[in-house]
XYZ file of C-alpha atoms in Angstrom:
85
model
C 54.868 62.720 182.078
C 54.658 66.167 183.586
C 52.466 66.936 186.566
C 49.864 68.355 184.143
C 49.767 65.134 182.128
C 49.149 62.845 185.103
C 45.800 61.118 184.869
C 43.786 59.073 187.297
C 42.191 56.160 185.519
C 39.322 54.138 186.964
C 38.628 50.575 185.990
C 35.129 49.756 184.713
C 34.343 48.104 188.045
C 35.534 51.122 190.035
C 33.494 53.417 187.807
C 30.405 51.224 188.260
C 30.653 51.605 192.039
C 31.534 55.299 192.099
C 29.252 57.087 194.555
C 27.619 53.869 195.720
C 25.931 54.356 199.074
C 26.773 58.050 199.214
C 25.381 59.768 196.104
C 21.862 59.778 194.735
C 20.491 61.641 191.791
C 17.153 63.399 191.539
C 15.266 63.464 188.296
C 11.919 64.874 187.217
C 9.892 62.879 184.725
C 6.392 62.388 183.362
C 4.000 59.685 184.585
C 4.279 58.042 181.135
C 7.769 56.897 182.214
C 6.584 55.666 185.622
C 6.223 51.934 184.904
C 9.602 51.863 183.162
C 11.351 53.236 186.251
C 9.078 51.955 189.049
C 7.333 48.791 187.760
C 5.292 48.268 190.964
C 3.958 51.835 191.133
C 0.212 52.411 190.762
C -1.223 53.992 187.619
C -1.171 57.785 187.562
C -3.010 60.329 185.488
C -1.283 61.111 182.190
C 0.892 64.204 182.307
C 1.575 64.000 186.032
C 5.049 65.336 186.834
C 6.990 63.255 189.359
C 10.369 63.370 191.071
C 12.454 60.303 191.792
C 15.605 59.531 193.710
C 17.949 56.968 192.185
C 21.098 55.411 193.621
C 24.365 56.229 191.877
C 24.049 52.940 189.941
C 20.537 53.835 188.716
C 18.534 51.734 191.171
C 15.263 53.527 192.037
C 15.044 54.507 195.706
C 11.913 56.620 196.077
C 9.218 58.455 194.196
C 7.782 61.850 195.146
C 5.338 64.415 193.828
C 7.657 67.366 194.528
C 11.358 68.111 194.265
C 11.530 69.133 197.934
C 10.130 65.754 199.006
C 12.613 63.884 196.821
C 15.465 65.972 198.220
C 14.331 65.347 201.800
C 14.108 61.608 201.107
C 17.654 61.501 199.775
C 18.959 63.403 202.773
C 17.045 61.193 205.239
C 18.892 58.245 203.707
C 22.247 60.009 204.229
C 22.781 60.408 200.485
C 24.328 63.419 198.773
C 21.728 64.484 196.197
C 22.612 65.677 192.718
C 20.236 66.734 189.946
C 20.168 65.240 186.482
C 18.855 67.410 183.647
């Protein structure tokens, strides 16, 4: 193999833990998806836009009404935030 053909390969377990404890993703969604992502959250008016922070493995961390609040929450927990579109 040449230097350009060298590949780093992660096992499924390594991939599953990639970013764990250091990366969180921010995502905007509609209140219709709320119970699916945050089962214990209170009911919200239909059409309400929300922002959430999730751990790298998809575990919900926090819910916010604004992107800036979600970003601040991620940073307060020493997580590197990334956006998911």
